[in-house]
PDB file of C-alpha atoms in Angstrom:
ATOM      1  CA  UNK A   1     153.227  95.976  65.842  1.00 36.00           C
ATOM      2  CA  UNK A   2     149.781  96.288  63.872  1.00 36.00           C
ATOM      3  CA  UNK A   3     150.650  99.998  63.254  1.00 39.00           C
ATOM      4  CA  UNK A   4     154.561  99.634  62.213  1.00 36.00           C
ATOM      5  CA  UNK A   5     153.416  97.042  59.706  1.00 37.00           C
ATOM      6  CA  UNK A   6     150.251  99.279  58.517  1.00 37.00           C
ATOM      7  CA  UNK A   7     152.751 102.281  58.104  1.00 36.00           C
ATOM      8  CA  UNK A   8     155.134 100.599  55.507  1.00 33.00           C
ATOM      9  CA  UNK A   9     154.215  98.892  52.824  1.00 37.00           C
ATOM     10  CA  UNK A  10     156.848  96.609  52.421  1.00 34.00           C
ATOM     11  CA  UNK A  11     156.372  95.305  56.131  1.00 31.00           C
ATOM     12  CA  UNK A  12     152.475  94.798  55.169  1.00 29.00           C
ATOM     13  CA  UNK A  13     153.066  92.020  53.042  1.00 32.00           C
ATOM     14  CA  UNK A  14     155.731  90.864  55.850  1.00 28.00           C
ATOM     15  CA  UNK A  15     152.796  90.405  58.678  1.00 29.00           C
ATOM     16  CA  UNK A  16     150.280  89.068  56.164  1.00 29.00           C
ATOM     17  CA  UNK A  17     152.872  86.181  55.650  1.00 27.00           C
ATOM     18  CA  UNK A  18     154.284  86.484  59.110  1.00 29.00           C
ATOM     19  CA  UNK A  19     150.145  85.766  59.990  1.00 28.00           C
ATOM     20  CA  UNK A  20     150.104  82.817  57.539  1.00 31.00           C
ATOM     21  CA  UNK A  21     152.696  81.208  58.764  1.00 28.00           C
ATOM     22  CA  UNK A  22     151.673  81.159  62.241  1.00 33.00           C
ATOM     23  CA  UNK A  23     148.195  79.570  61.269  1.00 33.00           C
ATOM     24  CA  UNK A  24     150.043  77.151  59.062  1.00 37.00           C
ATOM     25  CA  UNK A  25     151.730  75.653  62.353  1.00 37.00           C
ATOM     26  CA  UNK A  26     148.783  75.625  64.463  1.00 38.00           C
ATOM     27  CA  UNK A  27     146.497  72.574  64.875  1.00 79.00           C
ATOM     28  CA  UNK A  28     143.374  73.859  66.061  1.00 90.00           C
ATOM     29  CA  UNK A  29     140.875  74.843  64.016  1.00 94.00           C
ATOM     30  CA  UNK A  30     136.930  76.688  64.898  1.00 95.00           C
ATOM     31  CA  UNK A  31     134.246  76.258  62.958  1.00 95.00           C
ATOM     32  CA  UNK A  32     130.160  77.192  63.446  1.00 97.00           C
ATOM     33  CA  UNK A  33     128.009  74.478  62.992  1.00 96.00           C
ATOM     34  CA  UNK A  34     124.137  74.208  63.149  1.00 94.00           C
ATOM     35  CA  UNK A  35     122.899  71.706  65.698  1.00 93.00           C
ATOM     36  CA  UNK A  36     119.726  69.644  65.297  1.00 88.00           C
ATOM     37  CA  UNK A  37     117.578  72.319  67.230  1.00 89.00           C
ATOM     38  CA  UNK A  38     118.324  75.548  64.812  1.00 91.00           C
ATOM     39  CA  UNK A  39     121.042  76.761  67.563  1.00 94.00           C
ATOM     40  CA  UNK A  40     124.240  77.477  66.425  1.00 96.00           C
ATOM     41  CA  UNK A  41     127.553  76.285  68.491  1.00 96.00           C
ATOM     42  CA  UNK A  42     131.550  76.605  67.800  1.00 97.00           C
ATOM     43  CA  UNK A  43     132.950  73.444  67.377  1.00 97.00           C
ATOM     44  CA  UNK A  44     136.686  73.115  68.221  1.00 97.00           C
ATOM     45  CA  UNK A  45     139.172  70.560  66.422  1.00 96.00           C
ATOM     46  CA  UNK A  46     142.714  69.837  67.294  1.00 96.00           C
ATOM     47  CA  UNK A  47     144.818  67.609  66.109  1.00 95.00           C
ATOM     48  CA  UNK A  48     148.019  66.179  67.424  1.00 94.00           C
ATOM     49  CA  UNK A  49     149.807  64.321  64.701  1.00 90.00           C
ATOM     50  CA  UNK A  50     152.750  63.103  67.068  1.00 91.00           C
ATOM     51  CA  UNK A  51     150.360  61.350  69.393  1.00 93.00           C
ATOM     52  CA  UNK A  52     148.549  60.775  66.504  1.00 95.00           C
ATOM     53  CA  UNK A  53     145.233  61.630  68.001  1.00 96.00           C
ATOM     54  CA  UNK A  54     142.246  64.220  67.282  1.00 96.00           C
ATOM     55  CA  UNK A  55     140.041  66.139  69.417  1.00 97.00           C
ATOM     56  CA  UNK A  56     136.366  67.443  68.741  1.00 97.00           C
ATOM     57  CA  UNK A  57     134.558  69.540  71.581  1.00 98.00           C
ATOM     58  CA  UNK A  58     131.282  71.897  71.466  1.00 97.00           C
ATOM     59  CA  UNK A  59     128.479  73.325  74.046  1.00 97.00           C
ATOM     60  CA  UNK A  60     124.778  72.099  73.223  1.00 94.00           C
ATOM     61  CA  UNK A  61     122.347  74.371  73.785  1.00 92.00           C
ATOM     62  CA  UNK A  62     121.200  73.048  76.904  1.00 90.00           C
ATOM     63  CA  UNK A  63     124.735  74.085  78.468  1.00 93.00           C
ATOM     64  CA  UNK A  64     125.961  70.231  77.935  1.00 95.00           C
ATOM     65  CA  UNK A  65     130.110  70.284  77.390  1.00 97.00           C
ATOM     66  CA  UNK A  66     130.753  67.211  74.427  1.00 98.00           C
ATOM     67  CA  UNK A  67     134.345  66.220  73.827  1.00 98.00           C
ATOM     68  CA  UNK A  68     134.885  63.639  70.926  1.00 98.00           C
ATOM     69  CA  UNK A  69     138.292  61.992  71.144  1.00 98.00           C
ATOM     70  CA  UNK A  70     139.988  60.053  68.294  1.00 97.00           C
ATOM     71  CA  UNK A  71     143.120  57.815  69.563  1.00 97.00           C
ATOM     72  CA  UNK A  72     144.484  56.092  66.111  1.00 96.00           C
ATOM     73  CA  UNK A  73     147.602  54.722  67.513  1.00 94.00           C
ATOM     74  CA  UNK A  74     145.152  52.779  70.392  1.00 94.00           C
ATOM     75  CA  UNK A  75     142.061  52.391  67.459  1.00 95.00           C
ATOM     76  CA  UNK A  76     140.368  53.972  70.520  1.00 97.00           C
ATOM     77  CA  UNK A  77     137.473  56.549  70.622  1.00 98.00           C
ATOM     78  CA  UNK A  78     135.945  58.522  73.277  1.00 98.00           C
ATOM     79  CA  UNK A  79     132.887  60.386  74.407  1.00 98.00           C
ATOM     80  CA  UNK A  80     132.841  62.449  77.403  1.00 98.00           C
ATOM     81  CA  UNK A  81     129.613  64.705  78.265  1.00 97.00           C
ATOM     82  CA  UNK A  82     129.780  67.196  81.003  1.00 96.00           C
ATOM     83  CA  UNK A  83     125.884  67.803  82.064  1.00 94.00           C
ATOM     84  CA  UNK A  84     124.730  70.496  83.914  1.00 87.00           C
ATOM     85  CA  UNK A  85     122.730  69.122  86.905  1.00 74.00           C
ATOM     86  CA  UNK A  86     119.279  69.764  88.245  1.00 72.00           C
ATOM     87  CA  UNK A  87     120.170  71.072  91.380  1.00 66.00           C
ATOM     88  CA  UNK A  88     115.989  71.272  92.829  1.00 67.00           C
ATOM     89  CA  UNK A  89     116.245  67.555  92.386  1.00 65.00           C
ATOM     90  CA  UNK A  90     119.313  66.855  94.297  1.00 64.00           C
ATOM     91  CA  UNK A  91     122.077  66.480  91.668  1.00 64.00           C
ATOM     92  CA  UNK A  92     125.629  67.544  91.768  1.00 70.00           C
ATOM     93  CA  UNK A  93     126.470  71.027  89.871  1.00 77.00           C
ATOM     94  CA  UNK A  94     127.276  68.801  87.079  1.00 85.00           C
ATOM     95  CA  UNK A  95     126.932  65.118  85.903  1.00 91.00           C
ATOM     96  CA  UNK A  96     130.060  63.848  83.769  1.00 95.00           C
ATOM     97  CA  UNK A  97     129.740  60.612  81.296  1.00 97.00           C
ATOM     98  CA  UNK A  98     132.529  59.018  78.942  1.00 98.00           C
ATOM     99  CA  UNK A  99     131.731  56.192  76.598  1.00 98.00           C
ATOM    100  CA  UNK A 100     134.735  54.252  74.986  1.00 98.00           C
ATOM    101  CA  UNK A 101     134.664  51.869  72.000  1.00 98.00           C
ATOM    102  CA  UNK A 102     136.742  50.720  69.067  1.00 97.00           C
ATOM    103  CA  UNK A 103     138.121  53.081  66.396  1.00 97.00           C
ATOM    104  CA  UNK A 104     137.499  52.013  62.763  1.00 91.00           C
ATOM    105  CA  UNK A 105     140.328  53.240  60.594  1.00 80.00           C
ATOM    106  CA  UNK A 106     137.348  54.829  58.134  1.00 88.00           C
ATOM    107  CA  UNK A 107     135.564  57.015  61.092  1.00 93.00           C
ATOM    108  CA  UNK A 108     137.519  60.356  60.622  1.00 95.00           C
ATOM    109  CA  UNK A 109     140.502  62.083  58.634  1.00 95.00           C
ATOM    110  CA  UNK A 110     143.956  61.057  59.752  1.00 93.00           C
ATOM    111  CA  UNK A 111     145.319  63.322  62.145  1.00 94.00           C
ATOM    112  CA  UNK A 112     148.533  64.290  60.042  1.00 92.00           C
ATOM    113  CA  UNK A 113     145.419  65.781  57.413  1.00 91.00           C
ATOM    114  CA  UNK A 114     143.145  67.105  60.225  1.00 93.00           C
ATOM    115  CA  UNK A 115     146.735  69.246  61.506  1.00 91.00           C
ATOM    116  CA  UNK A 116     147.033  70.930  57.932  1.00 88.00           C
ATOM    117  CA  UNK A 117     142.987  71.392  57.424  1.00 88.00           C
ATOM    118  CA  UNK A 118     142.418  75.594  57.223  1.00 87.00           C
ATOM    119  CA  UNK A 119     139.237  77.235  56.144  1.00 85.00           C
ATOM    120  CA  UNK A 120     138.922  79.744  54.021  1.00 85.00           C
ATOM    121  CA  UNK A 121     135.548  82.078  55.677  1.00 88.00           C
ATOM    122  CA  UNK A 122     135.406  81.083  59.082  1.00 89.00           C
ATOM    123  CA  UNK A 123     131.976  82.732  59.576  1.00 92.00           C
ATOM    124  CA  UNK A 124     130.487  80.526  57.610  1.00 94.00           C
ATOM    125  CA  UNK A 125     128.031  78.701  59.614  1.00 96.00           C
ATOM    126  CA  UNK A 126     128.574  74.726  58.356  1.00 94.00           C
ATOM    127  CA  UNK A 127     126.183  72.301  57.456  1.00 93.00           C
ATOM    128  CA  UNK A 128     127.529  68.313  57.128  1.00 95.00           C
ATOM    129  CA  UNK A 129     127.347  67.325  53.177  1.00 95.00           C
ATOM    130  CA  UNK A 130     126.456  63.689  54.585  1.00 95.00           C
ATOM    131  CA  UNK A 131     123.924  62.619  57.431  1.00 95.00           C
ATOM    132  CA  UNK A 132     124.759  59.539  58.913  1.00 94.00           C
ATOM    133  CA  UNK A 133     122.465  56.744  60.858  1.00 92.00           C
ATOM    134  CA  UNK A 134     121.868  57.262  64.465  1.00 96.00           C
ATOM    135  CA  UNK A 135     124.285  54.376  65.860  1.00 96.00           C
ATOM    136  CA  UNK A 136     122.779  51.908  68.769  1.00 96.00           C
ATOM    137  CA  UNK A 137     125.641  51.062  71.180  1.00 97.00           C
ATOM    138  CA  UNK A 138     124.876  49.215  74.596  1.00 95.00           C
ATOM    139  CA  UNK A 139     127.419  49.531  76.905  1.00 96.00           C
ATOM    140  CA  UNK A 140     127.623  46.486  79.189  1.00 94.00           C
ATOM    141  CA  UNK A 141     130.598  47.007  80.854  1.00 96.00           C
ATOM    142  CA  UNK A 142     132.819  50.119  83.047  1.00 96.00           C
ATOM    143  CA  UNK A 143     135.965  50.668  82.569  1.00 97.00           C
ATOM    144  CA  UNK A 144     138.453  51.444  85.749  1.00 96.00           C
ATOM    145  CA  UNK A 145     139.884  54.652  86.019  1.00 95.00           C
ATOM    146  CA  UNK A 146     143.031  53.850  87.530  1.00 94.00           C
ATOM    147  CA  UNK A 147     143.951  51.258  85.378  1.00 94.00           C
ATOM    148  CA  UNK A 148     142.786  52.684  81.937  1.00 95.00           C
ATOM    149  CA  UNK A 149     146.406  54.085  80.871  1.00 94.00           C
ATOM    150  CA  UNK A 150     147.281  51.104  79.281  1.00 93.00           C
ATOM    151  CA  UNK A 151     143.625  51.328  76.815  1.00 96.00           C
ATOM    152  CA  UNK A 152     144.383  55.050  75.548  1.00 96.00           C
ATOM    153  CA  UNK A 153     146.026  57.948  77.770  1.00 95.00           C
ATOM    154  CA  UNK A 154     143.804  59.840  77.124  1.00 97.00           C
ATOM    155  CA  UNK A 155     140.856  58.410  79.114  1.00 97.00           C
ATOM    156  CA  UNK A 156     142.692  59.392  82.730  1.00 95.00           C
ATOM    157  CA  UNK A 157     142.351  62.998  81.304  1.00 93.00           C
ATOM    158  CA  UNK A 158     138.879  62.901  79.967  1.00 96.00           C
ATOM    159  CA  UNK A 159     137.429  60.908  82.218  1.00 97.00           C
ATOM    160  CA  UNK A 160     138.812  61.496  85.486  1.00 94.00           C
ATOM    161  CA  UNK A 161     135.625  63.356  86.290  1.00 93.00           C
ATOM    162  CA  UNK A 162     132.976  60.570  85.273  1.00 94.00           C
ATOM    163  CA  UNK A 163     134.720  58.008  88.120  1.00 85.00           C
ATOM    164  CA  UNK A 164     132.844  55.108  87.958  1.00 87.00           C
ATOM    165  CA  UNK A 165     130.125  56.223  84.852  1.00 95.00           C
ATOM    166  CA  UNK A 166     133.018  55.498  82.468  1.00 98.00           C
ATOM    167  CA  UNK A 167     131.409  52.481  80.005  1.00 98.00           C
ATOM    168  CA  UNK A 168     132.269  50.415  77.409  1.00 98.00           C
ATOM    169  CA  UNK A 169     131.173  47.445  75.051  1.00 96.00           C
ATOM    170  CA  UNK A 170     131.492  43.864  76.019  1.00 95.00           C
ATOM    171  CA  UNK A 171     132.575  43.626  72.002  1.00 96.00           C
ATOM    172  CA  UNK A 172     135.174  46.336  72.088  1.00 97.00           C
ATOM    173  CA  UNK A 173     136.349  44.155  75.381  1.00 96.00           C
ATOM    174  CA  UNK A 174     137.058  41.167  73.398  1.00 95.00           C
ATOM    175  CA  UNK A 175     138.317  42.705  70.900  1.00 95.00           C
ATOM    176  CA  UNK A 176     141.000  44.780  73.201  1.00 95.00           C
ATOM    177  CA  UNK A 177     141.756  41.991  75.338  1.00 94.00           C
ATOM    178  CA  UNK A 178     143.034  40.178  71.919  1.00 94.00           C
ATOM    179  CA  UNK A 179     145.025  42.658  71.181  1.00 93.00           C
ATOM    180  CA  UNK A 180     147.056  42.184  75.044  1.00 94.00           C
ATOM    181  CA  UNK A 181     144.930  44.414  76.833  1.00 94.00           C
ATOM    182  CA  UNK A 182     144.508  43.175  80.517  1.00 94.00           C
ATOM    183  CA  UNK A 183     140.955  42.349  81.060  1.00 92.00           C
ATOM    184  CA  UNK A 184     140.901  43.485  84.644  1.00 93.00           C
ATOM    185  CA  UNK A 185     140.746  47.096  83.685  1.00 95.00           C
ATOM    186  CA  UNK A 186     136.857  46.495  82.668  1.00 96.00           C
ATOM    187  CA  UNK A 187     133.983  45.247  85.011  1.00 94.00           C
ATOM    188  CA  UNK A 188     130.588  43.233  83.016  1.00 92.00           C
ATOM    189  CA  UNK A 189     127.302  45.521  84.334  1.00 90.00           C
ATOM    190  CA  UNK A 190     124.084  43.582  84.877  1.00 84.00           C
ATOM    191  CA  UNK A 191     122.551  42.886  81.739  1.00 71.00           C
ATOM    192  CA  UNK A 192     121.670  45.438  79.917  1.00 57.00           C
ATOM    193  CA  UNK A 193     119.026  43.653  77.290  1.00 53.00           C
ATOM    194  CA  UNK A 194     118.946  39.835  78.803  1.00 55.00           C
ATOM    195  CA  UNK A 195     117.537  40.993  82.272  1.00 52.00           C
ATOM    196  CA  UNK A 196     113.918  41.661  81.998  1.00 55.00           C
ATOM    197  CA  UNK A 197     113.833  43.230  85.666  1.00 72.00           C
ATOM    198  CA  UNK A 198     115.750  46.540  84.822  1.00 86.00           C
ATOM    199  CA  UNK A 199     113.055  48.579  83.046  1.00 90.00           C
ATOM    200  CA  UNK A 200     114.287  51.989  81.091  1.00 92.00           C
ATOM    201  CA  UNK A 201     114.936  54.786  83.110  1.00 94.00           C
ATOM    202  CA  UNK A 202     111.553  56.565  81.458  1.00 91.00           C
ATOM    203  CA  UNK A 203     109.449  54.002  82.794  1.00 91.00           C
ATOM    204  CA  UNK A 204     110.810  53.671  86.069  1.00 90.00           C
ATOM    205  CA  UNK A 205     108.995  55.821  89.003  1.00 90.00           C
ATOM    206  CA  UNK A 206     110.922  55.265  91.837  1.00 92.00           C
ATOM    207  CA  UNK A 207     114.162  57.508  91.694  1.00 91.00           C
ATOM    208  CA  UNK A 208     116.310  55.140  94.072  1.00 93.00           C
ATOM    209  CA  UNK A 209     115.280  52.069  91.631  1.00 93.00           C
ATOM    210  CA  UNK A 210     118.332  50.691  89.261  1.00 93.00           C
ATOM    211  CA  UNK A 211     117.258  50.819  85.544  1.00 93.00           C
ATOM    212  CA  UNK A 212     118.735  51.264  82.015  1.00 94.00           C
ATOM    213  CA  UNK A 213     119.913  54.567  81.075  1.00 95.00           C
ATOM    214  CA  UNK A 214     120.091  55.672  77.526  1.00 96.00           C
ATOM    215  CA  UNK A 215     121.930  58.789  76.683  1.00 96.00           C
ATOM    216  CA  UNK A 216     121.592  60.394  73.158  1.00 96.00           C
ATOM    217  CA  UNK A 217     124.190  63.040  71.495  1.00 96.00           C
ATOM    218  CA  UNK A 218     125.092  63.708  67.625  1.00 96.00           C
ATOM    219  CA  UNK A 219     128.389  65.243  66.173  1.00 97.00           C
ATOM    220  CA  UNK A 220     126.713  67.408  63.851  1.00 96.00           C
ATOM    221  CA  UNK A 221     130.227  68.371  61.476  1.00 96.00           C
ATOM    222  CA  UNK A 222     133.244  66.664  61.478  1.00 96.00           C
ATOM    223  CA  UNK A 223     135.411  65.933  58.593  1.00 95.00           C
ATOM    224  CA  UNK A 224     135.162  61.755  57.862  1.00 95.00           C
ATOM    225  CA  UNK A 225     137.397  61.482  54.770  1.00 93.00           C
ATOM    226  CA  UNK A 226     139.268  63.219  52.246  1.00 91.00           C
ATOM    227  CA  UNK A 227     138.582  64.160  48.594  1.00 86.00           C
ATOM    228  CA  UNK A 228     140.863  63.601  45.934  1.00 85.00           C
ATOM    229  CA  UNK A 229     140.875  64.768  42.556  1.00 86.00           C
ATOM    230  CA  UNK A 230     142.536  64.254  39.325  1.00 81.00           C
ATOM    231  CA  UNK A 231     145.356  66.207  36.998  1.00 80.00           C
ATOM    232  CA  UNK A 232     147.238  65.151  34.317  1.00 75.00           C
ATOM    233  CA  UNK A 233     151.116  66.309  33.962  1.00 74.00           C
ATOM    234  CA  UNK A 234     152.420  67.633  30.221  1.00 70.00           C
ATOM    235  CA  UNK A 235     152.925  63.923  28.867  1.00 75.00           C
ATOM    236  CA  UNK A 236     149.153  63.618  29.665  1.00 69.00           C
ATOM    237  CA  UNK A 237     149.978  60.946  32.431  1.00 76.00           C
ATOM    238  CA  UNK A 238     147.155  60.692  35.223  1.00 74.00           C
ATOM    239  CA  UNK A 239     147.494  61.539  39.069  1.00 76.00           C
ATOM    240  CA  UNK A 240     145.240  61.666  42.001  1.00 79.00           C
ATOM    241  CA  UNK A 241     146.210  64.191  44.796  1.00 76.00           C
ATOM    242  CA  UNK A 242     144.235  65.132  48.420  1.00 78.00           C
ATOM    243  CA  UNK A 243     141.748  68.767  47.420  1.00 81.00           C
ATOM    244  CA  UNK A 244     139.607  68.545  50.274  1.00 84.00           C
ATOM    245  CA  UNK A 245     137.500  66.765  52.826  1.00 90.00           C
ATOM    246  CA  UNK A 246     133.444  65.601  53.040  1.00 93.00           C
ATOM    247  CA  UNK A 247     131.958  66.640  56.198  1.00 95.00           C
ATOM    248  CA  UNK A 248     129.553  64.394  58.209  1.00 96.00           C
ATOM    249  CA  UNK A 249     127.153  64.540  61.316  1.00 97.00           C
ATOM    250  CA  UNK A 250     126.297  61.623  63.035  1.00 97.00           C
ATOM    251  CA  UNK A 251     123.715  60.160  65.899  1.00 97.00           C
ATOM    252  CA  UNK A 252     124.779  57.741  68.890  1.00 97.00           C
ATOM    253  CA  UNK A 253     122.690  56.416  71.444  1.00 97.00           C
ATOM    254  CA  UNK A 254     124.153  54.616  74.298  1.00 97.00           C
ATOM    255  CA  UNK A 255     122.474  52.220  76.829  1.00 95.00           C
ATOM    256  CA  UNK A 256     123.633  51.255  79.985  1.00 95.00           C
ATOM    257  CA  UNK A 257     123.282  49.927  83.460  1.00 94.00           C
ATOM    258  CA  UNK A 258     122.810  52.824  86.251  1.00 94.00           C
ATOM    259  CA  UNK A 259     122.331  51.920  90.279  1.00 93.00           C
ATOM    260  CA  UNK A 260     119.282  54.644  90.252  1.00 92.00           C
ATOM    261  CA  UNK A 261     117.176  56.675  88.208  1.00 92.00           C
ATOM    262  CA  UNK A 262     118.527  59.814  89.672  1.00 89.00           C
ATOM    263  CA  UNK A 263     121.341  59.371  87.970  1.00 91.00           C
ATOM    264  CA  UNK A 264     119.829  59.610  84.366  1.00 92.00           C
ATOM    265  CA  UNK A 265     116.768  62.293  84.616  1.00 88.00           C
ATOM    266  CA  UNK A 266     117.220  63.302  80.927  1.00 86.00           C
ATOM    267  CA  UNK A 267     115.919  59.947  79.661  1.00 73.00           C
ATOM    268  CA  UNK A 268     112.446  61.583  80.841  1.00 68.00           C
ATOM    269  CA  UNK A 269     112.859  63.632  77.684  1.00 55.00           C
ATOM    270  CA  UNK A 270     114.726  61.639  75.547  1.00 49.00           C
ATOM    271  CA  UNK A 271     117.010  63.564  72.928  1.00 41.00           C
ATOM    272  CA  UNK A 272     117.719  62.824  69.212  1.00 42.00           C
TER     273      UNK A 272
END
């Protein structure tokens, strides 16, 4: 095909908008990004305006697998981490982690805008115009698999490999049960502040000991709201329209109840 359409001229311009086309109906989009440690990773978005949801997922450079999930019908958001395991100390190939809270409306683009977003030089390597606070989340309850459909349908996808290290806010609880949720798809942890007996994973020796786990990643570029700017028509009558998006990176740290320090050996070196 590439050599019929280089051979006529007319049929040039045909593929060119033959090419844009097919772009224009795809929802995924790649872009570089710099992480915190001078490395740089592909990022890659998708977004699925009928199920009105958008997907974020890059490697660190430690080999870790992030997926950021944005469920707007649900106001659900979730966090999975796929960790490569330390297989001299008796861990599995890989360790797998999800983290689920409450979507604010304000968080990220709509989905219908994150479908149409293109960039013009894809090499680019990006940099986020706005660095937000690291976020401090403790996660005092888990969340059960099998039941989690009605919360977001997305979570039995994401999560199915984290089994029982799926976690969630006591907060976002409240908040979901409100909304009709049944409150016997989440489980309260032991105290995850309260209980002076659980001592942080860093300080605790004994591998076999419970303790609380804290778990650090950042999304270092994601689009968190659109730009609009101005025109005036020929009566000299004022309008606003959509000319772009601002770009943001931001920190979470998440704290939560583990059975056994083997289960959280990063916290030795704690990141971000």
């Amino acid at each position: 095909m590439f050599a019929s359409c280089a051979s006529v001229g007319a049929l040039v311009r045909l593929c060119a908008l033959a090419l844009l086309l097919t772009l224009g109906l795809g929802s995924e989009l790649r872009v570089r990004v710099r992480l915190s440690d001078g490395l740089v990773t592909e990022e890659v978005l998708e977004a699925d305006s009928e199920r009105d949801s958008i997907s974020l997922e890059f490697k660190q450079g430690d080999g870790t697998l992030i997926t950021f999930m944005a469920d707007f019908k649900q106001e659900v958001k979730i966090f999975r981490a796929l960790i490569l395991g330390e297989l001299e100390r008796g861990q599995n190939q890989y360790q797998a982690l999800c983290f689920i809270s409450r979507l604010n409306r304000n968080e990220i683009i709509p989905s219908e805008s994150m479908a149409r977003l293109r960039q013009k030089n894809p090499h680019v390597i990006r940099l986020a115009e706005e660095r937000k606070g690291l976020e401090q989340l403790t996660m005092s309850a888990s969340v059960n698999l099998s039941r989690a459909l009605q919360l977001s349908s997305h979570i039995h996808n994401m999560c199915s490999e984290a089994h029982e290290a799926i976690y969630t806010r006591e907060t976002d609880v409240k908040y979901w049960s409100e909304k009709g949720v049944d409150g016997s798809i989440f489980e309260v942890l032991p105290q995850t502040t309260e209980t002076p007996s659980f001592q942080a994973c860093h300080s605790t020796k004994d591998l076999w000991q419970p303790c609380l786990c804290t778990y650090g990643l950042r999304l270092e570029w994601y689009p968190c709201m659109l730009k609009y700017c101005r025109s005036r028509d020929g009566t000299g009558k004022g309008s606003s329209y959509k000319c772009g998006i601002r770009s943001c990176s931001k920190g979470y740290h998440f704290t939560y109840y583990v059975p056994q320090k083997q289960l959280c050996l990063w916290d030795e070196e704690m990141i971000n």
